[in-house]
Coordinates of C-alpha atoms in Angstrom, one line a residue:
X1 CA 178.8 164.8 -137.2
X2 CA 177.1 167.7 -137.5
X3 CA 177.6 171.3 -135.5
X4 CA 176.3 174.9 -136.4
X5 CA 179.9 176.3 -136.3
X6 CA 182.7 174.5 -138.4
X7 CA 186.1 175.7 -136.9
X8 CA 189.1 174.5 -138.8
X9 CA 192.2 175.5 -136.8
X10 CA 193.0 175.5 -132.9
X11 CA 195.2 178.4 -132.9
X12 CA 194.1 181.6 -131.1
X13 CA 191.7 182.1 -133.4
X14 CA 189.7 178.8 -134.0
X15 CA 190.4 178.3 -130.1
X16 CA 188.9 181.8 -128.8
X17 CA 186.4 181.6 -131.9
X18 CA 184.8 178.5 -129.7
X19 CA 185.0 180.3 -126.9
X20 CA 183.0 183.5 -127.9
X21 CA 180.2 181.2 -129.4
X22 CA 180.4 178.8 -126.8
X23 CA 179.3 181.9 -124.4
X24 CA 176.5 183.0 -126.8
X25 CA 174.8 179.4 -126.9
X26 CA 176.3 178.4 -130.0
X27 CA 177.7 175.2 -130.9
X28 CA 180.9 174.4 -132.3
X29 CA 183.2 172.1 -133.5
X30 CA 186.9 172.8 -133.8
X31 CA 189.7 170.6 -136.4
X32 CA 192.7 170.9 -135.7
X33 CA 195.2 168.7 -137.7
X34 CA 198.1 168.8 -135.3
X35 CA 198.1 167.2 -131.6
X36 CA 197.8 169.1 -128.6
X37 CA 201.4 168.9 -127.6
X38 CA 202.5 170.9 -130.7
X39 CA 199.8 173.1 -130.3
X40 CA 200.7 174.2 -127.1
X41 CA 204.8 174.8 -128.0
X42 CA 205.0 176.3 -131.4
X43 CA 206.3 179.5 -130.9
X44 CA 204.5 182.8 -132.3
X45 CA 203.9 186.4 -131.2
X46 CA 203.5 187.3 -128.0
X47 CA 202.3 191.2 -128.0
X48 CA 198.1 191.2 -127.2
X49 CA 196.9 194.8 -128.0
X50 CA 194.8 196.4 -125.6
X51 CA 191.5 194.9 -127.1
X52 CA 192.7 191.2 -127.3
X53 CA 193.5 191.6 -123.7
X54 CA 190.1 193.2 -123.1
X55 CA 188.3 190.4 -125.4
X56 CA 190.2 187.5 -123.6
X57 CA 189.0 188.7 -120.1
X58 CA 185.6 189.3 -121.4
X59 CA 185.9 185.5 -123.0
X60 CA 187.0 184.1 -119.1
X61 CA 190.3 183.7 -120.5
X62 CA 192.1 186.3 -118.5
X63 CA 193.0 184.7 -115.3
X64 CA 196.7 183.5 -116.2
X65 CA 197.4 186.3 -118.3
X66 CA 196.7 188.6 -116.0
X67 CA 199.1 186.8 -113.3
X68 CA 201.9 186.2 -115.3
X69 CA 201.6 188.5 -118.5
X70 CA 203.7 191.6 -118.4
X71 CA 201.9 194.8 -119.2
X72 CA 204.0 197.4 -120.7
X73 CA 203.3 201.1 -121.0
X74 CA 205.7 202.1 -124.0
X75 CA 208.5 200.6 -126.1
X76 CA 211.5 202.4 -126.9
X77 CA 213.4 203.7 -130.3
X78 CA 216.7 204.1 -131.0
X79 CA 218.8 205.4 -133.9
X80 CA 222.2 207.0 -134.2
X81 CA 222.7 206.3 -130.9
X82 CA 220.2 207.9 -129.2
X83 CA 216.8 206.4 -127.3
X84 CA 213.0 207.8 -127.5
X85 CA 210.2 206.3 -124.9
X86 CA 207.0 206.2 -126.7
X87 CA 204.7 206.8 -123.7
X88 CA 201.3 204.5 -124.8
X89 CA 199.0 205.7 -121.9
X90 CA 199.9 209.4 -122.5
X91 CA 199.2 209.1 -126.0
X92 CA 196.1 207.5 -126.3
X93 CA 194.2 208.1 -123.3
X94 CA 195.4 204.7 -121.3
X95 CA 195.6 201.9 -123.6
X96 CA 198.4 199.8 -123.2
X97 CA 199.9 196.3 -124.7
X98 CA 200.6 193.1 -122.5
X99 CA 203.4 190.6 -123.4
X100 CA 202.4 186.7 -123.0
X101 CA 202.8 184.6 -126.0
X102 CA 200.8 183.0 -128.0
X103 CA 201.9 179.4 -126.9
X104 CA 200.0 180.5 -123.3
X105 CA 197.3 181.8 -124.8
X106 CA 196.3 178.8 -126.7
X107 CA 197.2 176.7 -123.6
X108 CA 194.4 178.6 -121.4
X109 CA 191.7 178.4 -124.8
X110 CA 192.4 174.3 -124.8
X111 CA 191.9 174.1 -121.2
X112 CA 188.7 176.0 -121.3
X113 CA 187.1 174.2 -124.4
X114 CA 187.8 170.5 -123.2
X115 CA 186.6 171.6 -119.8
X116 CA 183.1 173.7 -120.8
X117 CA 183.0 174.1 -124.3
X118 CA 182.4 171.8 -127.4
X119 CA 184.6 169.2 -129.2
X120 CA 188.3 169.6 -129.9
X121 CA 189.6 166.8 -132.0
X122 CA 193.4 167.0 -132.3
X123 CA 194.9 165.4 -135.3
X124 CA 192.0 165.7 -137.2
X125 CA 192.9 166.9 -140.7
X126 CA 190.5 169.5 -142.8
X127 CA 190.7 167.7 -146.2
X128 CA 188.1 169.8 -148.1
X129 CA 185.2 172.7 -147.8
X130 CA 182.3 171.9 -149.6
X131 CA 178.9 173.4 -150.6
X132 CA 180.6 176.8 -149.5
X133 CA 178.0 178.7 -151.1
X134 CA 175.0 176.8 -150.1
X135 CA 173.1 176.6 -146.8
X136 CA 174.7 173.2 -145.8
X137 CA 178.6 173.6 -146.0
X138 CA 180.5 170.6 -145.3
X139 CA 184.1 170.0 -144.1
X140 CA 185.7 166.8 -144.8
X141 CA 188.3 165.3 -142.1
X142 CA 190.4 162.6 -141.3
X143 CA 190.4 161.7 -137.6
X144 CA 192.4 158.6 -136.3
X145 CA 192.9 157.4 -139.6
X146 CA 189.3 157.6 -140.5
X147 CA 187.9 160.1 -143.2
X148 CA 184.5 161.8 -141.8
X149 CA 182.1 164.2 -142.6
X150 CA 180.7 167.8 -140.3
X151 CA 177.8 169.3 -141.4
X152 CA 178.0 172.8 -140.5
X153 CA 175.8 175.7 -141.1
X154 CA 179.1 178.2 -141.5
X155 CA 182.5 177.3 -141.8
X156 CA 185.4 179.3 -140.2
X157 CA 189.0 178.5 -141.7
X158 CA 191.4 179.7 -139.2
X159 CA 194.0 177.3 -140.4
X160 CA 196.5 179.8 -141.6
X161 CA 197.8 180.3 -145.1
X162 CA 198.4 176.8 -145.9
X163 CA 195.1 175.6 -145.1
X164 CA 192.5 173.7 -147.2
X165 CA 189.9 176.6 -146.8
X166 CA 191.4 179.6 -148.8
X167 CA 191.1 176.8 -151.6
X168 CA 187.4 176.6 -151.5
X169 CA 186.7 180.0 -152.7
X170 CA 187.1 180.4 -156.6
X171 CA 189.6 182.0 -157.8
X172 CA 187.8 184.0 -160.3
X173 CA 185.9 185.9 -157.5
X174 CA 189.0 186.7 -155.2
X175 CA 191.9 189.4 -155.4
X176 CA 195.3 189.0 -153.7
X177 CA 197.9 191.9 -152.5
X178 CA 201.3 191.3 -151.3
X179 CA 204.4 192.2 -151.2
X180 CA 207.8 189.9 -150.2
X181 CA 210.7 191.8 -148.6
X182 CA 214.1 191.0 -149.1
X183 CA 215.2 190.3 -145.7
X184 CA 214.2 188.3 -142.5
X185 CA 214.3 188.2 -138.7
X186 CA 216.9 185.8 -137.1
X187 CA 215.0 185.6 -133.7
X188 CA 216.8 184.1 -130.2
X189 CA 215.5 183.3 -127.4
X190 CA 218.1 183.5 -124.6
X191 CA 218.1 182.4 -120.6
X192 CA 218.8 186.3 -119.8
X193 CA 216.5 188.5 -118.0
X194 CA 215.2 191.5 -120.1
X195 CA 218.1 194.1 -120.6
X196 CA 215.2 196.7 -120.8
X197 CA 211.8 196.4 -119.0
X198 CA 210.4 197.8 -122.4
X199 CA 210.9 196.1 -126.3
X200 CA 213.6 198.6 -127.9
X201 CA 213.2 198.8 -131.4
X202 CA 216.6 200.0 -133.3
X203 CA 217.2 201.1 -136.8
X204 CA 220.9 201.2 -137.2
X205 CA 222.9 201.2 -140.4
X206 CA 224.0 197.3 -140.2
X207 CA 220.1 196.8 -140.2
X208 CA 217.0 196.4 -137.3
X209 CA 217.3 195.1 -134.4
X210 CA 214.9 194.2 -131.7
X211 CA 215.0 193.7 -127.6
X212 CA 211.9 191.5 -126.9
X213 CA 210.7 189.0 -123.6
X214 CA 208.8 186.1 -123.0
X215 CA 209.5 186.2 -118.9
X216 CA 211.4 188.5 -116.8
X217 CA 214.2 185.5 -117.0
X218 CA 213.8 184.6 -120.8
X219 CA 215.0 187.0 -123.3
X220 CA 213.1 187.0 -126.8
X221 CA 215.3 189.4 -129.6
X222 CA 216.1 189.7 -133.4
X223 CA 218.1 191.4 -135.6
X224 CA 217.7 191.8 -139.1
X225 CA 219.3 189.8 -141.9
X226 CA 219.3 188.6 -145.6
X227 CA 216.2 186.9 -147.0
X228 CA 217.0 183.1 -146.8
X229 CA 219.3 183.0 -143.6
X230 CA 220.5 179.8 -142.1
X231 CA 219.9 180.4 -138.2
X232 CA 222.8 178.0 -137.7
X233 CA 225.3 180.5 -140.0
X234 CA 225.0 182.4 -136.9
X235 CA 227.6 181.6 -133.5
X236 CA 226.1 182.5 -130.6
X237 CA 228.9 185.2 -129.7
X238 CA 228.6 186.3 -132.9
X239 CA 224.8 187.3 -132.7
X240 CA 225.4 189.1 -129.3
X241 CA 227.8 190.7 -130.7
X242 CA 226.0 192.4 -133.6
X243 CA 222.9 193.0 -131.1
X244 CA 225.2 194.9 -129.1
X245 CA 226.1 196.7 -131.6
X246 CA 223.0 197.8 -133.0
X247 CA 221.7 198.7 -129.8
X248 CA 224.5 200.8 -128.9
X249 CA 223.4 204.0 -126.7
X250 CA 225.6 207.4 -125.9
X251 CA 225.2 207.2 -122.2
X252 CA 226.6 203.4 -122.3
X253 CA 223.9 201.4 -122.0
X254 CA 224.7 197.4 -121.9
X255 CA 223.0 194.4 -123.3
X256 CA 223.3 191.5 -120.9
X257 CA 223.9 188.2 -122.4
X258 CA 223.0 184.5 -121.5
X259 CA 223.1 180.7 -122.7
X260 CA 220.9 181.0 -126.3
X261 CA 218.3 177.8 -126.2
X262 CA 216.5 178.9 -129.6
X263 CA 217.5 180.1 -132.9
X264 CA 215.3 180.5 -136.3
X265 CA 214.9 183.4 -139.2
X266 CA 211.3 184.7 -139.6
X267 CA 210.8 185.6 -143.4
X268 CA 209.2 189.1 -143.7
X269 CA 205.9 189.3 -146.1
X270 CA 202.7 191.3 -146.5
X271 CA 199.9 189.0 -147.9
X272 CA 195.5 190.4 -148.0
X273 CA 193.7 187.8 -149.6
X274 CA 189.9 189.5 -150.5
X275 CA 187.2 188.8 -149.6
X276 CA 187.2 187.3 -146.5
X277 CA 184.0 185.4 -147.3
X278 CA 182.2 183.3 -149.8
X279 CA 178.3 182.0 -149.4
X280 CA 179.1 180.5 -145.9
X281 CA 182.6 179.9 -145.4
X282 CA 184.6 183.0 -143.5
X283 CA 188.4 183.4 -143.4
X284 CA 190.0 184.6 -140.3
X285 CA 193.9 185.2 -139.5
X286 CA 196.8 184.1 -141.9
X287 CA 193.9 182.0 -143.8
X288 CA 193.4 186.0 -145.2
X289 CA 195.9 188.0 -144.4
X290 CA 199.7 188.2 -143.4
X291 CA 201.6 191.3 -142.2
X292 CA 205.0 191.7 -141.1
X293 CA 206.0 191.0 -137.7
X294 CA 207.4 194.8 -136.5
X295 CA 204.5 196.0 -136.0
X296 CA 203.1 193.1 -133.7
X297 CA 200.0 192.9 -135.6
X298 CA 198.9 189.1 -136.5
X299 CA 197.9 187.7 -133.6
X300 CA 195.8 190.5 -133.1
X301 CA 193.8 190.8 -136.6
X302 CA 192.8 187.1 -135.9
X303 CA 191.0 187.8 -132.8
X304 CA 189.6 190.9 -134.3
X305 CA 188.1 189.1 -137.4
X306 CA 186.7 186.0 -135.0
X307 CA 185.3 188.5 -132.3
X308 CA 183.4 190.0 -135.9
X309 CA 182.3 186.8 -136.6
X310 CA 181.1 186.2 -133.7
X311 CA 179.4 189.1 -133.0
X312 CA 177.5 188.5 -136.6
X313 CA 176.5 185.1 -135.8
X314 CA 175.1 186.2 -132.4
X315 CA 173.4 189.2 -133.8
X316 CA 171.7 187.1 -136.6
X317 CA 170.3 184.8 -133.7
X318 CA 168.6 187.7 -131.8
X319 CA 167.4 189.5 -135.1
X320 CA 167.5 187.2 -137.7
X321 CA 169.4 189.6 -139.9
X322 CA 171.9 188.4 -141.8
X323 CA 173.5 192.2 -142.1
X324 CA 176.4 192.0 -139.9
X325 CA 177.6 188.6 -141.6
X326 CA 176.9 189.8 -144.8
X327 CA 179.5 193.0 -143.8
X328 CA 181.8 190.6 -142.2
X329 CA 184.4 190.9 -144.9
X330 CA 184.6 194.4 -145.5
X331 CA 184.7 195.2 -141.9
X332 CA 187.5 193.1 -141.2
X333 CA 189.4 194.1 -144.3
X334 CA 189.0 198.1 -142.9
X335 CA 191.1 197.0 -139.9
X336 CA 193.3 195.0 -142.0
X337 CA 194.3 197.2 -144.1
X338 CA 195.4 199.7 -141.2
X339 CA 197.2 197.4 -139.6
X340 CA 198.7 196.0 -143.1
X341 CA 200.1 200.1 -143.5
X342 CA 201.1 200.0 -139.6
X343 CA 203.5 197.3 -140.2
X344 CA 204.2 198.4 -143.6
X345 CA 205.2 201.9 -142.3
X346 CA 207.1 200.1 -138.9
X347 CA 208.8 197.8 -141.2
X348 CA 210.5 200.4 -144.0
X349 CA 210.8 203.0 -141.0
X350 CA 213.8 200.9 -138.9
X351 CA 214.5 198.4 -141.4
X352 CA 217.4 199.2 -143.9
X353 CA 217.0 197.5 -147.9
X354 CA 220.0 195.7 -148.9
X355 CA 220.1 198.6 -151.7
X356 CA 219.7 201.5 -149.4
X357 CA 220.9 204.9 -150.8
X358 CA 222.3 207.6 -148.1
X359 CA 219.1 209.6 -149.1
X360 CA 216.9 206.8 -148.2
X361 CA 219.0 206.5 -145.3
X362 CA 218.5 210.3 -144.2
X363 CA 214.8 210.0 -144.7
X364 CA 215.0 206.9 -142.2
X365 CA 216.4 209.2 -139.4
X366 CA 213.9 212.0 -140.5
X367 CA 211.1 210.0 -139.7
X368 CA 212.3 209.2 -136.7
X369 CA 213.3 212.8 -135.8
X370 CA 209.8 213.8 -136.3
X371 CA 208.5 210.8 -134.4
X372 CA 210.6 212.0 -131.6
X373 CA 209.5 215.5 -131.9
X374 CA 206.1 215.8 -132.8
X375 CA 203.2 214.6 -130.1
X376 CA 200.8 214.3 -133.3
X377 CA 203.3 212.2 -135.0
X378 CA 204.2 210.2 -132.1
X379 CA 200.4 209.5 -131.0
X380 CA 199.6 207.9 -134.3
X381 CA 202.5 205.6 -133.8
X382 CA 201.3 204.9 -130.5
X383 CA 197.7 204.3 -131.4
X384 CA 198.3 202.4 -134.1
X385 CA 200.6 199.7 -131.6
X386 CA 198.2 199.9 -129.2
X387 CA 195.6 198.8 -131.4
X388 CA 192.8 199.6 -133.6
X389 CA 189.3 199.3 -132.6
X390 CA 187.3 196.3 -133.6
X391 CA 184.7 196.4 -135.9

């Protein structure tokens, strides 16, 4: 088999990867080692940043999202008590961020490739990258039991941090950066409507908590709790409980609760793999980088580092420059790194260390206090949520 565009991965990224090159005239083949059902239900982020929603209309991938996702114009923060709206239009001259999860955006990117674009093959397993750094790259697969060959002219691994094609770059030529934090996310999702049109991010002194949606009937929140957590440790009473708790207001308002369908703890990490390329293999989403999830960042930095890839390829076609490609790793890494100190800065800002001291704890509500008071302080907050521009 042979294709000009290797795409291991049918997550957001491999899938609107296709999608973009299938709309420049390029072909593409996309690996994916799981099968469609699973692809379609495993659950992951859900906020699109104003330029993934912009890029997925642009891509003809807008339609659903656009009927059924819920745009939202601020979130909210609380501590000690008290609740700040964080305006986004106001702030940053009308950008916005839309809720509609991952699972449905990968739903719409399958339906479009099998219908118009070029093949999909589910449980098709990536066993190898070869010949990275020659002209003729090579991914072998297993497909139905049989191992296979595609011959590719460049190879995109958007197969997460797991994946086979991290592997295929030396490890002599590559630096890694991360940092592992000592608590996670037990995350519900709960047959509730929203208690709050808006997510409501709280830093309280039991730890974080977040108010989150999939739906205006399905709740989607987390609160904050020691690295390793058994969801199951959890009763259901007792988790609404402590959210109610942590999301206590002065002027009484009340969290609304509802059957929970959905438990699991998300660990908390920082990972930047560098570079993002070697000869002709390119890395894109958790095959390079990993942030935390508070700042709603990871869904996002995978469409920005395919719709860079993309726009490389397609530039090289018209010009036959290879300058764009050849910057494709430092201009992703620019964006990932500001959205690695976004969620960095979101993350030690509401979240409190198991080892907290009462001064760290004042600085918490200081930072908050100036959030709250100061439009400079509170635009780059709301700039950096909303997104940063793409390379």
């Amino acid at each position: 088999m042979r294709t000009t565009v290797g795409i291991i991965g049918a997550g957001p990224a491999g899938l609107l990867l296709a999608r973009l090159l299938h709309n420049a005239g390029i072909d593409s083949v996309v690996l994916e080692s799981r099968d469609r059902s699973y692809v379609e239900h495993r659950q992951r982020a859900g906020i699109l940043e104003q330029g993934t929603v912009d890029v997925l209309r642009a891509a003809g991938a807008g339609e659903r999202m656009d009927r059924e996702g819920l745009r939202h114009d601020g979130i909210e923060l609380r501590y000690d008590r008290k609740r700040h709206r964080v305006d986004f239009p106001a702030l940053t001259g009308g950008r916005s961020v839309t809720v509609y999860a991952q699972t449905e955006v990968c739903k719409d990117l399958i339906a479009l490739q099998l219908k118009e674009g070029g093949p999909l093959l589910f449980e098709a397993e990536a066993l190898a990258v070869e010949g990275a750094a020659t002209d003729s790259p090579r991914v072998r697969f297993r497909h139905e039991g049989v191992e296979d060959v595609l011959e590719c002219d460049y190879v995109v691994g958007c197969d997460g941090f797991w994946g086979v094609a991290r592997s295929a770059i030396p490890a002599e030529l590559t630096r890694v950066f991360e940092r592992t934090y000592p608590f996670g996310w037990l995350g519900i999702l709960a047959d509730v409507p929203p208690s709050h049109d808006e997510l409501v991010y709280a830093r309280h002194d039991r730890g974080f908590a977040l108010l989150s949606m999939r739906s205006p009937s399905v709740s989607r929140l987390y609160l904050q709790v020691p690295e390793g957590t058994d969801a199951e440790s959890w009763g259901d009473e007792e988790i609404w409980d402590e959210l109610e708790r942590r999301f206590e207001t002065e002027d009484g308002w009340r969290l609304e609760r509802g059957p929970i369908t959905q438990k699991s703890v998300t660990p908390m990490r920082s990972y930047v793999h560098e570079p993002m390329r070697h000869g002709r293999l390119f890395l894109a989403g958790d095959a390079a980088h990993i942030v935390p999830p508070t700042g709603a960042k990871g869904l996002n930095l995978a469409v920005g580092d395919v719709v860079t890839f993309a726009r490389a390829l397609a530039h090289r076609r018209e010009t036959g420059s290879d300058a764009l490609l050849d910057a494709y790793s430092a201009t992703c890494l620019s964006r990932v790194w500001q959205a690695e100190r976004f969620s960095y800065d979101m993350t030690t800002l509401l979240h409190r260390a198991p080892d907290a001291t009462p001064f760290e704890d004042r600085l918490q509500t200081a930072r908050l206090e100036r959030i709250t008071s100061s439009r400079a302080a509170e635009t780059d907050l709301a700039e950096g949520y909303t997104g940063f521009p793409f390379g």
